[in-house]
Short mmCIF file of C-alpha atoms and ligand atoms in Angstrom, two decimals:
data_model
loop_
_atom_site.label_atom_id
_atom_site.label_comp_id
_atom_site.label_asym_id
_atom_site.label_seq_id
_atom_site.Cartn_x
_atom_site.Cartn_y
_atom_site.Cartn_z
CA MET B 15 -0.51 -2.20 -21.36
CA LYS B 16 -0.64 -0.66 -24.30
CA ASN B 17 2.71 -0.13 -26.35
CA ILE B 18 4.06 -3.48 -25.17
CA GLN B 19 6.70 -3.65 -28.05
CA ALA B 20 7.74 0.59 -27.28
CA PHE B 21 8.25 -0.34 -23.60
CA LYS B 22 10.14 -3.56 -24.26
CA ALA B 23 12.69 -1.74 -26.86
CA LEU B 24 12.65 0.44 -23.82
CA ILE B 25 13.45 -2.15 -21.04
CA ASP B 26 15.86 -4.01 -22.73
CA VAL B 27 19.01 -1.59 -23.35
CA PRO B 28 20.48 -1.57 -19.86
CA GLY B 29 19.61 1.42 -18.28
CA ARG B 30 19.43 3.83 -15.31
CA MET B 31 16.61 2.76 -14.08
CA VAL B 32 14.00 4.52 -11.12
CA ILE B 33 11.37 2.35 -8.84
CA ILE B 34 8.99 4.74 -6.05
CA THR B 35 6.45 3.68 -3.80
CA HIS B 36 4.27 5.15 -3.00
CA PHE B 37 4.64 6.56 1.15
CA LYS B 38 4.50 4.46 4.42
CA PRO B 39 4.51 1.80 2.00
CA ASP B 40 3.74 -1.67 2.95
CA ALA B 41 4.50 -5.47 1.67
CA ASP B 42 2.20 -4.80 -1.39
CA ALA B 43 4.40 -2.16 -2.59
CA LEU B 44 7.04 -3.01 -1.30
CA GLY B 45 7.78 -6.73 -2.91
CA SER B 46 6.51 -5.68 -5.76
CA SER B 47 8.98 -2.60 -6.26
CA LEU B 48 12.14 -4.71 -5.01
CA GLY B 49 10.40 -7.75 -7.06
CA LEU B 50 10.56 -5.62 -10.11
CA ALA B 51 13.86 -4.49 -9.18
CA GLY B 52 15.26 -7.86 -9.05
CA PHE B 53 13.99 -9.15 -12.90
CA LEU B 54 15.26 -5.74 -14.05
CA LYS B 55 18.57 -5.65 -12.51
CA LYS B 56 18.66 -9.77 -14.27
CA LYS B 57 18.25 -7.39 -17.50
CA GLY B 58 20.83 -5.64 -17.00
CA HIS B 59 19.63 -2.68 -15.65
CA GLN B 60 21.31 -0.04 -13.13
CA VAL B 61 18.94 -0.04 -10.09
CA THR B 62 17.21 2.52 -7.52
CA VAL B 63 14.08 1.64 -5.31
CA ILE B 64 13.80 4.88 -3.67
CA THR B 65 10.43 4.60 -0.57
CA PRO B 66 9.80 8.13 0.60
CA SER B 67 9.42 6.85 4.51
CA ASP B 68 10.96 4.42 6.65
CA TYR B 69 8.50 1.33 6.73
CA PRO B 70 7.52 -1.91 8.94
CA ALA B 71 10.33 -3.59 9.84
CA PHE B 72 8.11 -7.32 9.28
CA LEU B 73 9.79 -6.01 5.37
CA SER B 74 12.87 -5.70 6.47
CA TRP B 75 13.37 -9.56 5.16
CA MET B 76 13.20 -8.77 1.12
CA PRO B 77 15.88 -10.02 -0.51
CA GLY B 78 17.38 -6.24 -2.01
CA ASN B 79 16.06 -4.63 1.06
CA SER B 80 19.37 -3.31 2.14
CA GLU B 81 19.82 -1.13 -1.05
CA VAL B 82 16.77 0.50 -0.64
CA VAL B 83 16.84 4.44 -0.41
CA ALA B 84 14.64 5.66 2.44
CA LEU B 85 13.85 9.04 2.62
CA SER B 86 13.34 9.66 6.45
CA ASN B 87 13.04 12.95 8.76
CA GLU B 88 16.49 11.93 10.25
CA SER B 89 18.88 12.84 7.66
CA LYS B 90 18.94 14.11 4.13
CA GLU B 91 21.09 12.13 1.83
CA PRO B 92 18.39 9.40 0.82
CA GLU B 93 16.06 12.56 -0.26
CA LYS B 94 19.57 14.02 -1.76
CA LYS B 95 20.37 10.92 -3.70
CA ALA B 96 16.86 9.73 -4.62
CA LYS B 97 16.32 13.70 -6.29
CA THR B 98 19.31 12.57 -8.64
CA ALA B 99 18.96 8.93 -8.84
CA ILE B 100 15.23 10.11 -10.09
CA ALA B 101 16.67 12.57 -12.68
CA ALA B 102 19.01 10.61 -13.85
CA ALA B 103 16.93 7.99 -14.90
CA ASP B 104 15.91 6.90 -18.28
CA ALA B 105 13.17 5.14 -16.61
CA VAL B 106 10.43 5.21 -13.71
CA PHE B 107 8.82 3.26 -12.21
CA CYS B 108 5.49 4.35 -10.45
CA LEU B 109 4.29 1.16 -8.23
CA ASP B 110 1.33 0.71 -6.10
CA PHE B 111 -0.50 3.91 -6.01
CA SER B 112 -2.25 6.82 -8.55
CA SER B 113 -1.85 9.96 -7.04
CA LEU B 114 1.69 11.08 -7.36
CA LYS B 115 0.34 13.64 -4.04
CA ARG B 116 1.10 10.03 -2.17
CA ILE B 117 4.60 10.01 -3.24
CA GLU B 118 5.22 12.79 -0.87
CA ASP B 119 7.78 15.41 -1.17
CA LEU B 120 9.07 13.18 -4.48
CA GLU B 121 5.92 14.25 -6.34
CA GLU B 122 7.29 17.55 -8.26
CA SER B 123 10.47 15.13 -9.16
CA VAL B 124 8.43 12.54 -10.49
CA ARG B 125 6.36 15.37 -12.22
CA LYS B 126 9.78 16.41 -13.94
CA ALA B 127 12.29 14.05 -14.76
CA PRO B 128 13.16 13.80 -18.15
CA GLY B 129 12.87 9.54 -18.00
CA LYS B 130 9.67 7.72 -19.87
CA LYS B 131 7.31 6.82 -16.25
CA ILE B 132 5.55 3.85 -16.31
CA LEU B 133 2.57 3.59 -14.05
CA ILE B 134 1.43 -0.27 -12.70
CA ASP B 135 -0.85 -0.31 -9.74
CA HIS B 136 -4.49 -1.79 -8.85
CA HIS B 137 -5.74 2.00 -7.18
CA LEU B 138 -9.03 4.10 -8.64
CA GLU B 139 -9.53 7.16 -10.63
CA PRO B 140 -5.74 7.35 -11.52
CA ASP B 141 -3.52 10.66 -12.08
CA GLN B 142 -2.30 10.84 -15.78
CA PHE B 143 0.73 11.35 -15.76
CA ALA B 144 2.61 8.15 -17.57
CA ASP B 145 4.05 6.94 -20.55
CA PHE B 146 3.45 3.38 -20.12
CA VAL B 147 0.42 2.06 -17.95
CA GLN B 148 0.28 -1.38 -16.31
CA TRP B 149 -3.75 -0.59 -14.70
CA ASP B 150 -5.84 -2.68 -13.63
CA ALA B 151 -8.47 -1.81 -10.13
CA ARG B 152 -9.90 -5.47 -10.57
CA ALA B 153 -5.78 -6.22 -9.48
CA ALA B 154 -6.19 -7.20 -6.23
CA SER B 155 -2.27 -6.50 -5.74
CA THR B 156 0.32 -4.96 -8.32
CA ALA B 157 2.61 -7.48 -7.70
CA GLY B 158 0.87 -9.51 -9.10
CA LEU B 159 0.49 -6.90 -11.85
CA VAL B 160 4.22 -6.92 -11.65
CA PHE B 161 4.16 -11.09 -12.03
CA GLN B 162 1.10 -10.04 -15.53
CA LEU B 163 3.35 -7.81 -17.03
CA ILE B 164 6.80 -9.74 -16.98
CA GLU B 165 4.68 -12.77 -18.70
CA GLN B 166 3.36 -11.14 -20.99
CA ILE B 167 5.97 -10.07 -22.74
CA ASP B 168 8.23 -13.72 -22.70
CA GLU B 169 10.64 -13.85 -19.40
CA LYS B 170 8.90 -15.43 -17.18
CA GLN B 171 12.90 -17.59 -16.81
CA ARG B 172 14.72 -14.86 -15.47
CA ILE B 173 11.79 -15.01 -11.47
CA ASP B 174 13.86 -16.41 -9.37
CA ALA B 175 13.44 -17.68 -5.65
CA ASN B 176 13.94 -14.00 -4.61
CA ILE B 177 11.39 -12.32 -6.92
CA ALA B 178 8.97 -14.85 -6.03
CA ASN B 179 9.11 -14.31 -2.92
CA CYS B 180 9.37 -10.06 -3.08
CA LEU B 181 5.58 -10.78 -4.97
CA TYR B 182 4.31 -13.38 -3.43
CA ALA B 183 3.99 -11.48 -0.28
CA GLY B 184 2.37 -8.83 -1.98
CA VAL B 185 -0.02 -10.93 -3.55
CA MET B 186 -0.63 -12.06 -0.13
CA THR B 187 -1.11 -9.63 1.54
CA ASP B 188 -3.00 -7.08 -0.77
CA THR B 189 -6.51 -9.80 -0.24
CA GLY B 190 -5.36 -10.75 3.87
CA GLY B 191 -3.70 -14.21 3.45
CA PHE B 192 -6.21 -14.84 -0.36
CA ARG B 193 -9.75 -13.59 2.02
CA HIS B 194 -10.63 -10.84 0.27
CA SER B 195 -13.40 -10.08 -2.10
CA ASN B 196 -10.78 -8.61 -4.66
CA THR B 197 -9.21 -12.95 -3.98
CA THR B 198 -10.94 -14.44 -7.77
CA GLN B 199 -8.93 -17.68 -9.62
CA THR B 200 -6.46 -15.19 -10.99
CA GLU B 201 -4.57 -14.13 -7.30
CA PHE B 202 -4.85 -18.32 -7.48
CA LEU B 203 -3.01 -18.59 -9.72
CA VAL B 204 -0.36 -15.75 -9.59
CA ALA B 205 -0.01 -17.31 -6.48
CA SER B 206 0.50 -20.40 -8.10
CA GLU B 207 3.39 -19.90 -11.09
CA LEU B 208 5.30 -18.32 -7.92
CA THR B 209 4.87 -21.20 -5.83
CA GLY B 210 6.13 -22.74 -8.54
CA LEU B 211 9.29 -20.40 -9.37
CA GLY B 212 10.49 -20.52 -5.77
CA ALA B 213 8.04 -18.69 -3.85
CA ASN B 214 7.27 -20.10 -0.43
CA PRO B 215 4.59 -19.18 0.82
CA SER B 216 4.68 -19.98 4.72
CA TYR B 217 8.19 -18.27 5.82
CA VAL B 218 6.79 -15.40 3.59
CA ALA B 219 3.53 -15.13 6.28
CA LYS B 220 6.04 -15.99 9.63
CA GLN B 221 8.34 -13.25 7.67
CA ILE B 222 4.57 -10.73 7.74
CA TYR B 223 2.35 -12.03 10.13
CA ASP B 224 4.05 -13.51 13.26
CA THR B 225 7.70 -11.62 13.20
CA ASN B 226 5.62 -9.53 16.18
CA SER B 227 6.82 -7.28 19.29
CA LEU B 228 5.33 -7.95 22.45
CA GLU B 229 4.42 -4.61 22.48
CA ARG B 230 2.59 -4.87 19.05
CA LEU B 231 0.88 -7.93 20.93
CA LYS B 232 0.44 -6.34 24.37
CA LEU B 233 -1.64 -2.60 21.77
CA THR B 234 -3.70 -5.65 20.37
CA GLY B 235 -5.36 -6.47 23.13
CA PHE B 236 -4.81 -2.58 24.56
CA VAL B 237 -7.29 -1.62 20.78
CA LEU B 238 -9.34 -4.52 21.36
CA SER B 239 -10.67 -4.67 25.24
CA LYS B 240 -10.59 -0.46 25.38
CA LYS B 241 -10.79 0.95 22.13
CA LEU B 242 -12.52 -0.59 20.08
CA GLN B 243 -16.30 1.10 20.06
CA VAL B 244 -18.71 0.20 17.79
CA VAL B 245 -21.60 2.48 16.38
CA PRO B 246 -25.11 -0.01 15.92
CA ASP B 247 -27.61 2.51 14.26
CA TYR B 248 -24.46 2.41 11.08
CA HIS B 249 -23.38 -1.02 11.09
CA THR B 250 -20.44 1.03 12.20
CA ALA B 251 -17.05 -0.41 14.46
CA TYR B 252 -14.12 2.70 14.88
CA ILE B 253 -10.90 2.76 17.14
CA THR B 254 -8.92 5.64 17.35
CA LEU B 255 -5.14 5.77 19.36
CA THR B 256 -3.63 9.35 20.09
CA SER B 257 0.01 9.48 20.01
CA ASP B 258 0.41 8.96 24.46
CA GLU B 259 -1.51 5.60 24.06
CA LEU B 260 1.18 4.08 20.48
CA LYS B 261 4.40 5.68 22.23
CA GLN B 262 2.49 3.75 25.63
CA PHE B 263 2.94 0.77 23.41
CA SER B 264 5.99 1.86 21.85
CA SER B 265 4.67 1.37 18.89
CA GLN B 266 7.15 0.74 15.54
CA THR B 267 5.69 1.82 11.85
CA GLY B 268 3.65 -1.19 11.40
CA ASP B 269 2.25 -1.89 14.79
CA THR B 270 -0.54 -0.50 13.71
CA GLU B 271 -1.40 -2.99 10.07
CA GLY B 272 -4.08 -4.76 10.64
CA LEU B 273 -6.39 -3.21 14.09
CA VAL B 274 -8.54 -2.01 11.14
CA ASN B 275 -9.61 -5.54 10.55
CA TYR B 276 -10.96 -6.15 13.94
CA GLY B 277 -13.87 -4.21 13.52
CA LEU B 278 -15.18 -6.13 9.89
CA SER B 279 -14.50 -8.87 12.04
CA ILE B 280 -17.90 -8.31 14.25
CA LYS B 281 -20.90 -9.35 13.11
CA GLY B 282 -22.92 -7.47 11.53
CA ILE B 283 -19.94 -4.66 10.61
CA LYS B 284 -20.07 -3.33 7.68
CA LEU B 285 -17.76 0.39 7.33
CA SER B 286 -14.55 -0.09 10.14
CA VAL B 287 -12.58 3.02 11.32
CA LEU B 288 -9.03 3.68 12.27
CA MET B 289 -7.99 6.94 13.69
CA TYR B 290 -4.32 7.92 14.71
CA ASP B 291 -2.48 10.25 14.88
CA ARG B 292 0.82 10.13 13.21
CA LYS B 293 2.34 13.09 15.08
CA GLU B 294 3.00 15.35 11.81
CA GLU B 295 -1.36 14.72 10.94
CA ILE B 296 -3.73 12.29 11.09
CA LYS B 297 -4.13 9.06 9.60
CA LEU B 298 -6.88 7.32 8.92
CA SER B 299 -7.95 3.23 7.27
CA PHE B 300 -11.00 2.18 5.60
CA ARG B 301 -12.69 -0.85 5.41
CA SER B 302 -15.97 -2.25 4.58
CA LEU B 303 -18.23 -4.45 3.38
CA GLY B 304 -20.15 -5.14 0.14
CA ASP B 305 -21.34 -2.54 -2.05
CA PHE B 306 -20.45 0.74 0.49
CA SER B 307 -17.11 1.76 -1.27
CA VAL B 308 -15.17 3.61 1.04
CA ASN B 309 -12.94 5.29 -1.63
CA GLU B 310 -15.41 7.64 -2.07
CA MET B 311 -16.06 9.33 0.96
CA ALA B 312 -12.59 8.77 1.99
CA ARG B 313 -11.76 10.93 -1.22
CA LYS B 314 -14.59 13.68 0.40
CA TYR B 315 -14.36 14.07 3.40
CA PHE B 316 -10.44 12.99 4.41
CA GLU B 317 -7.87 13.65 0.88
CA GLY B 318 -7.02 9.96 0.54
CA GLY B 319 -8.24 7.23 -1.01
CA GLY B 320 -7.46 3.25 -2.32
CA HIS B 321 -9.86 0.90 -3.61
CA LYS B 322 -13.76 0.11 -2.45
CA ASN B 323 -13.27 -1.59 0.58
CA ALA B 324 -9.80 -0.49 2.05
CA SER B 325 -8.58 2.33 1.65
CA GLY B 326 -6.72 5.80 2.85
CA GLY B 327 -6.81 8.83 4.28
CA THR B 328 -5.64 11.70 5.87
CA SER B 329 -6.49 15.08 8.58
CA ARG B 330 -5.19 18.14 8.98
CA VAL B 331 -7.13 18.37 12.55
CA SER B 332 -6.80 16.80 15.68
CA LEU B 333 -7.85 12.82 17.15
CA GLU B 334 -10.83 14.31 18.62
CA GLU B 335 -11.89 16.51 15.92
CA THR B 336 -11.65 13.85 12.75
CA LEU B 337 -13.88 12.02 15.08
CA GLN B 338 -16.73 14.38 15.42
CA ARG B 339 -16.27 15.00 11.88
CA PHE B 340 -16.83 10.96 11.16
CA LEU B 341 -19.54 10.89 13.46
CA LYS B 342 -21.45 14.11 11.85
CA ILE B 343 -20.98 12.61 8.09
CA LEU B 344 -22.57 9.74 8.72
CA PRO B 345 -26.03 10.28 8.49
CA GLU B 346 -25.45 10.99 4.63
CA TYR B 347 -25.01 7.40 4.44
CA LYS B 348 -28.18 5.98 6.56
CA SER B 349 -29.34 4.62 4.38
CA GLN B 350 -26.56 2.13 2.83
CA LEU B 351 -24.88 1.52 6.26
CA SER B 352 -28.50 1.09 7.89
CA ASN B 353 -29.95 -1.23 6.62
P1 LIG X 1 -4.53 1.52 5.03
O1 LIG X 1 -5.11 1.78 5.68
O2 LIG X 1 -4.74 -0.14 4.87
O3 LIG X 1 -2.49 2.46 5.06
O4 LIG X 1 -4.86 1.63 3.48
C1 LIG X 1 -5.63 1.39 2.46
C2 LIG X 1 -5.34 1.42 1.22
O5 LIG X 1 -5.78 2.50 0.26
C3 LIG X 1 -4.43 1.15 0.65
O6 LIG X 1 -4.53 0.63 -0.94
C4 LIG X 1 -3.63 2.34 -0.22
O7 LIG X 1 -2.85 2.08 -0.89
C5 LIG X 1 -4.15 3.51 0.31
N1 LIG X 1 -4.35 4.29 0.93
C6 LIG X 1 -4.14 4.72 2.31
N2 LIG X 1 -3.72 5.64 2.66
C7 LIG X 1 -3.87 6.13 0.88
C8 LIG X 1 -4.22 7.94 1.36
O8 LIG X 1 -3.78 8.38 1.82
N3 LIG X 1 -4.31 8.16 -0.54
C9 LIG X 1 -4.53 7.73 -1.27
N4 LIG X 1 -5.49 7.42 -2.87
N5 LIG X 1 -4.17 6.70 -0.69
C10 LIG X 1 -4.70 5.45 0.19
MN1 LIG X 2 -1.69 -2.47 -3.96
#
């Protein structure tokens, strides 16, 4: 962060802090938010963590979860509470997203908020709206950036086991369990520091990866045996899931997370895509290997973005039309995908 002294002055005076992360938050989004919340509370702030939607049950173990203001379709109450907190905040922290579009119904409230704005993120091509920025596209996780910021202001000693577990969860998941190409020495150093401060790697891994429902595993089995398709000429794999198929396996938020990685685990595959019907829209997840940029593809064709090798997007036509559209754009990337 450039103007670190001004940032320090801002957070050294106890005040009202809001932390907001993206729609359908993952472990890095929620872990970095709750980790930062724990830290700010220890500094005497009143902190409100806001999520623009619900999130997977395998994240509910995170300390601070019960106080999260999560917007929902069932009630307008959380949205009211969130907007009031944003308008009254001395500072609004925006974590793990680079485009205000990703906080959906809260975009305007954050844009108009009178408090200082702080962006902590690692996605490509960030919007310019923040007063303070801790941004690094080479960083594997936002949780790691939160850790480095705390380190930079010399307050590492405030990190306790609860904060460490939240941050560790973000580092672990955004590196795919320390397997993706974004796993560098830095991620191991951050994970090591967090473990020294009380994070419990096997506990966090168990909570996130091994608390499946039987239905979720059966959905995975169904996808692998019936839905995973390969386009050999383009070294591409894809999966589509209709809302009926998701209903058949009593699918909950988060149950589709990780499915897209199976496509990429096939030898020779360079691009993997998951498309599923989220009712209000079709959600797409892209993963790639090497130099092929799914960020570019998601931005150009599916109102999305993310990282070079992991991006997301949406489509407002039917699932079948979305698939046809995707298959039709593949030839444009022939030279990159087919050799
Ligand atoms: P996932 O496929 O796991 O949902 O997301 C992969 C990456 O792309 C994550 O870093 C996520 O934050 C980002 N991402 C997912 N959906 C969108 C989207 O609709 N727009 C943008 N800009 N990024 C997205
Ligand atoms: Mn992230």
